[in-house]
GROMACS .gro file of C-alpha atoms in nm:
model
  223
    1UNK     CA    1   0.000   0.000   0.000
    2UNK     CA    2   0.297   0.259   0.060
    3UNK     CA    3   0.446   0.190  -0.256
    4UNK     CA    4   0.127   0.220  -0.429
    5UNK     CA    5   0.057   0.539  -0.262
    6UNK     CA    6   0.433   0.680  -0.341
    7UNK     CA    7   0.395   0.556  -0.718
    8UNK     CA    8   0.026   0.617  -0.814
    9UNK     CA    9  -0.077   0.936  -0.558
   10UNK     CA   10  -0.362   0.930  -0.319
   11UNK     CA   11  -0.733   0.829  -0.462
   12UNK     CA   12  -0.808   1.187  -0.370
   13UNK     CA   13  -0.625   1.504  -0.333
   14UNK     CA   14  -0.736   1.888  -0.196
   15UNK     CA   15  -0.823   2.109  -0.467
   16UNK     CA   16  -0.378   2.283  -0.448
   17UNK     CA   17  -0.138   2.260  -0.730
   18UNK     CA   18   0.097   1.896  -0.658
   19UNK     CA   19  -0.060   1.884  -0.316
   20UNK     CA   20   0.012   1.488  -0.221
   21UNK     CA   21   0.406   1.605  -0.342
   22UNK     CA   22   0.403   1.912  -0.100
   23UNK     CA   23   0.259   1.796   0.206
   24UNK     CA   24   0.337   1.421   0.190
   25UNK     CA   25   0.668   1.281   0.346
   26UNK     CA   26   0.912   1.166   0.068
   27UNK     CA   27   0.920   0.766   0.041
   28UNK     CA   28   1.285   0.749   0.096
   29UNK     CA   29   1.236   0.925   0.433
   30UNK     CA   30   0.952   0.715   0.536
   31UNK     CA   31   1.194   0.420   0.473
   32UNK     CA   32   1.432   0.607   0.681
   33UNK     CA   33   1.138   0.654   0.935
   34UNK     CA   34   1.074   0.281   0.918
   35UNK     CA   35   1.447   0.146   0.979
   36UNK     CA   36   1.468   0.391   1.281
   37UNK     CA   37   1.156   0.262   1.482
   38UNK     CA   38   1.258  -0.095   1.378
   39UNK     CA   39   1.592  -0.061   1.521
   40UNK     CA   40   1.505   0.139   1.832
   41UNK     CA   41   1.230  -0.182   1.851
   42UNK     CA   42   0.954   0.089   1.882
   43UNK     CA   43   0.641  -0.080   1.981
   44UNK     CA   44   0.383   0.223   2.061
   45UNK     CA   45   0.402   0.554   1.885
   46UNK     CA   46   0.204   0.882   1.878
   47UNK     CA   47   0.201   1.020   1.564
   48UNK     CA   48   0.097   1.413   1.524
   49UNK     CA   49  -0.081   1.496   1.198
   50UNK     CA   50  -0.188   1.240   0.921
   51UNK     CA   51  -0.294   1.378   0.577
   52UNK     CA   52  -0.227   1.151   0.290
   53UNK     CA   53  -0.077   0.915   0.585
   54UNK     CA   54   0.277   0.818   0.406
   55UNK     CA   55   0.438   0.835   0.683
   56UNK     CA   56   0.109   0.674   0.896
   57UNK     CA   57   0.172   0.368   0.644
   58UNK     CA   58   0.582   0.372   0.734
   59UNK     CA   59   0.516   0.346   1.102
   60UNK     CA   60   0.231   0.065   1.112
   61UNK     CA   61   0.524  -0.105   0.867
   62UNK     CA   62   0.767  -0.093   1.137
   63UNK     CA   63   0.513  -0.210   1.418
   64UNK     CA   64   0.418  -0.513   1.199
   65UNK     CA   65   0.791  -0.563   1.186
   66UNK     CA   66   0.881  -0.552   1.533
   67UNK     CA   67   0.636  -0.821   1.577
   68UNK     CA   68   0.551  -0.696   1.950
   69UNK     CA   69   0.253  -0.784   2.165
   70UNK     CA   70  -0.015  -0.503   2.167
   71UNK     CA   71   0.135  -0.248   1.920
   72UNK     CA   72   0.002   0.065   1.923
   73UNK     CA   73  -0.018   0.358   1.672
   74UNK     CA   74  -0.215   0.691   1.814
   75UNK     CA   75  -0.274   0.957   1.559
   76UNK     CA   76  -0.355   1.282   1.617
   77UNK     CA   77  -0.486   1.527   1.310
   78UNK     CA   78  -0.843   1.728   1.355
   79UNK     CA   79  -0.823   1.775   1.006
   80UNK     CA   80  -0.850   1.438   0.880
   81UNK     CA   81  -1.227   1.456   0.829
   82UNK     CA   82  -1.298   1.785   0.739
   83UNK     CA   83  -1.029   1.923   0.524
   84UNK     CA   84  -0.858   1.575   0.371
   85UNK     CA   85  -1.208   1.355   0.311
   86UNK     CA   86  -1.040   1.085   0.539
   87UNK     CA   87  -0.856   0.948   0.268
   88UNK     CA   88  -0.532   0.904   0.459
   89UNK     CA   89  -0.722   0.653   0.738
   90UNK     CA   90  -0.883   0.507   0.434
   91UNK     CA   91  -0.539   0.408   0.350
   92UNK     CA   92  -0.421   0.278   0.660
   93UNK     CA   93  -0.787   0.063   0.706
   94UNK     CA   94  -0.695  -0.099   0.290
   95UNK     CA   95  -0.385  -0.161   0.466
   96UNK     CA   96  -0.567  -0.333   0.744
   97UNK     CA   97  -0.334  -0.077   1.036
   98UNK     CA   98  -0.666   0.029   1.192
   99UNK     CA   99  -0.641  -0.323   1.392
  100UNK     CA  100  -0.324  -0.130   1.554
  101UNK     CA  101  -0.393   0.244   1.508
  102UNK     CA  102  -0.636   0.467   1.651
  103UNK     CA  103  -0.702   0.837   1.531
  104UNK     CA  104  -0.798   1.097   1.723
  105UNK     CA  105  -0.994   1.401   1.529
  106UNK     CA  106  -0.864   1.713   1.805
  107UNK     CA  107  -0.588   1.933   1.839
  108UNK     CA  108  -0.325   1.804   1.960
  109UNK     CA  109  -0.311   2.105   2.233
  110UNK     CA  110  -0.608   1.939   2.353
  111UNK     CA  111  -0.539   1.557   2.278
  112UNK     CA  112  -0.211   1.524   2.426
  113UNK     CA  113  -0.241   1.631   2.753
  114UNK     CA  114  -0.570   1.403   2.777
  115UNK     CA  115  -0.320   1.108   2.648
  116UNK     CA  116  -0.110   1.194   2.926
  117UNK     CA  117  -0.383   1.199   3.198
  118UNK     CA  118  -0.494   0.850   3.067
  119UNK     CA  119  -0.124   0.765   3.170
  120UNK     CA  120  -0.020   0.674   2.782
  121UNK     CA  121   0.347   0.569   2.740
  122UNK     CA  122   0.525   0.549   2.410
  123UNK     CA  123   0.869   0.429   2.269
  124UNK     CA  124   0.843   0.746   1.992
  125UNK     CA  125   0.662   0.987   1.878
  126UNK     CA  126   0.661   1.134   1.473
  127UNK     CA  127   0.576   1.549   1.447
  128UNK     CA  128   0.408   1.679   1.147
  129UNK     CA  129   0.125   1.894   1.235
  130UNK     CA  130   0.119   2.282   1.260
  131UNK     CA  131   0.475   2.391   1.210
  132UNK     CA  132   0.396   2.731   1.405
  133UNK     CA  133   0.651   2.789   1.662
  134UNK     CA  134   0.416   2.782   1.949
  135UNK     CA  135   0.212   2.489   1.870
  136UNK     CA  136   0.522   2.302   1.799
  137UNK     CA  137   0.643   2.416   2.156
  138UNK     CA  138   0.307   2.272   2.326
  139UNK     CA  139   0.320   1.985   2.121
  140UNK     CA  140   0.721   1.869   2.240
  141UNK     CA  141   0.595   1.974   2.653
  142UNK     CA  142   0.357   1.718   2.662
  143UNK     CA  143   0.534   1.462   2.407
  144UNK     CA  144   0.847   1.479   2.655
  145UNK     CA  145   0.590   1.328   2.943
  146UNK     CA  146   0.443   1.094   2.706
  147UNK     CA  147   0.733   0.896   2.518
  148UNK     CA  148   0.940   0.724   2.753
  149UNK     CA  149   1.264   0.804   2.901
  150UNK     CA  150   1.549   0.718   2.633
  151UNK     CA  151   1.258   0.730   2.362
  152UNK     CA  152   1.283   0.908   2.013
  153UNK     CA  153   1.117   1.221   1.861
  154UNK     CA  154   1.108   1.260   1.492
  155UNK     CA  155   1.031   1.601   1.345
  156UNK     CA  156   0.899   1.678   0.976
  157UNK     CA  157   1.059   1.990   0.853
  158UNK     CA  158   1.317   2.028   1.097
  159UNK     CA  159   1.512   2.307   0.883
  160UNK     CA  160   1.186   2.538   0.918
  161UNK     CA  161   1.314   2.798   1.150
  162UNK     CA  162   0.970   2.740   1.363
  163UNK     CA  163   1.013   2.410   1.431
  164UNK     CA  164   1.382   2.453   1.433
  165UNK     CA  165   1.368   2.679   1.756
  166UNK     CA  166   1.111   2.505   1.905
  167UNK     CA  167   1.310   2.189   1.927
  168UNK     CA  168   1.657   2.381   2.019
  169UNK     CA  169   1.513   2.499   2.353
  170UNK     CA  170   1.460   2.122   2.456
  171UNK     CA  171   1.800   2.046   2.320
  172UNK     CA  172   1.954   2.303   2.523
  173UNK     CA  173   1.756   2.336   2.838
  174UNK     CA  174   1.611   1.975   2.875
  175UNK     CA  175   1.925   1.731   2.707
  176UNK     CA  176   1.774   1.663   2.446
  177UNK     CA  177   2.063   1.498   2.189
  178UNK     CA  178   2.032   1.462   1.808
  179UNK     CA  179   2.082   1.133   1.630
  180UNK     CA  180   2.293   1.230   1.338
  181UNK     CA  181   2.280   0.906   1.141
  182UNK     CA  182   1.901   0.874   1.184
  183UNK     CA  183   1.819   1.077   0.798
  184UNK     CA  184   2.185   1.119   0.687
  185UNK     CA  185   2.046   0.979   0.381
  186UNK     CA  186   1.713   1.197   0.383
  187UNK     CA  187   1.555   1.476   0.166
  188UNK     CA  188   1.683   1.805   0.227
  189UNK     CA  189   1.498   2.055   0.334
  190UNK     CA  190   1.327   2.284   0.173
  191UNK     CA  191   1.250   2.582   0.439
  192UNK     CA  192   1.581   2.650   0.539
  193UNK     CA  193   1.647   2.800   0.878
  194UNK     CA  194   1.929   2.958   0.829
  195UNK     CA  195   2.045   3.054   0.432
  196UNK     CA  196   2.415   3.052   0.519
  197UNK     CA  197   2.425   2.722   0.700
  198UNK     CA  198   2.467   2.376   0.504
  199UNK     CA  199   2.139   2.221   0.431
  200UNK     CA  200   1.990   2.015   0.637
  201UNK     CA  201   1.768   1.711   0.572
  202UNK     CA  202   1.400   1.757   0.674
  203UNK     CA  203   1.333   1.512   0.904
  204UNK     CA  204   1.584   1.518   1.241
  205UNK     CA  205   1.546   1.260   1.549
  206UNK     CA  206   1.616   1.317   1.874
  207UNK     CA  207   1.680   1.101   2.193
  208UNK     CA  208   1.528   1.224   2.538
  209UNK     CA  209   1.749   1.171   2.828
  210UNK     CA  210   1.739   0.855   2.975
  211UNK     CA  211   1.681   1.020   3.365
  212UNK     CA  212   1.459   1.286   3.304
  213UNK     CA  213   1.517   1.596   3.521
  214UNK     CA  214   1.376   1.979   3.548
  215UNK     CA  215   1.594   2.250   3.566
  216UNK     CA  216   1.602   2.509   3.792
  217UNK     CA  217   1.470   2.849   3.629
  218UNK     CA  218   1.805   3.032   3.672
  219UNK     CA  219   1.967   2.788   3.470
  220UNK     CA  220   1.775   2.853   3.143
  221UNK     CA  221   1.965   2.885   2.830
  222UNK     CA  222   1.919   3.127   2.554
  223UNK     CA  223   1.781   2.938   2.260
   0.00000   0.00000   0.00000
């Protein structure tokens, strides 16, 4: 079903000018996506945002692969319904994922935190939703209680300077250290955050510390 999707296109697209090629994540990524999780052994995952669900598809891949008891796959995208005609969970039920996946049609301001108060716990989480600074922000706060300690967050469009600064506070206030392997291979970017630096490939993983801590106010760095 993946390759179908990255060969043929989606059965339906929004009304936009190469829409499935803009929004969706590249297939040589996904496979990226999918080696990572299979690796790391990644058995539950929140994933934010779904659209034309390429990288929904790479994900329930690397659960099947893993082979664990009780996989788990929680999406998060308001839009699915409304503005994309459902046709990426259409995808992932002809792929037969909805046996592992559940989707969730609310802002993930609002989701998250009641994911958290249910006491969910995942190996990794995948970002892809609003790429506005702050929403980005709220999104890592409560994905940094939710994925385990030691556990992976993967970004979508890294290089945007948004998300880019968003992530870098965690990195330098929380320990939050990049896997530089993860996408060596990936699609660069195509929002670049900073014109003079090298380019960067869009999707970026990070490790959270394996002992979680808080730091003291006075000790914030500049980000």
């Amino acid at each position: 079903m993946r390759r179908r999707l990255a060969q043929e296109g989606p059965p339906w697209t929004r009304e936009r000018g190469a829409d499935f090629e803009t929004v969706t994540v590249p297939e040589g990524d996904c496979d990226q996506l999918r080696d990572l999780l299979i690796s790391e052994g990644v058995q539950t995952i929140v994933e934010v945002g779904l659209a034309y669900a390429s990288s929904a598809l790479a994900i329930g891949e690397a659960l099947v692969a893993v082979d664990a008891p009780g996989p788990r796959h929680v999406i998060i995208d308001p839009f699915q319904e409304r503005d994309w005609s459902n046709v990426g969970w259409d995808l992932l039920r002809s792929a037969g994922l909805d046996s592992i996946a559940s989707l969730i049609l609310a802002p993930s301001s609002i989701a998250l935190p009641e994911l958290l108060t249910e006491g969910l716990v995942t190996d990794a989480a995948f970002v892809d939703g609003s790429h506005r600074f702050h929403e980005v922000f709220v999104d890592l706060y409560f994905l940094r209680k939710i994925v385990r300690p030691g556990g992976l967050i993967v970004m979508d469009e890294a290089g945007a300077p948004s998300v880019e600064a968003a992530v870098r506070y965690y990195e330098q206030n929380l320990g939050w250290t990049v896997i530089p392997s993860a996408f060596a291979d990936g699609t660069l970017t195509t929002v670049a955050a900073d014109v003079r630096a090298e380019p960067a490939t869009r999707c970026k993983a990070v490790r959270l510390p394996d002992s979680p801590f808080e730091p003291p106010f006075e000790a914030f760095r500049a980000f």
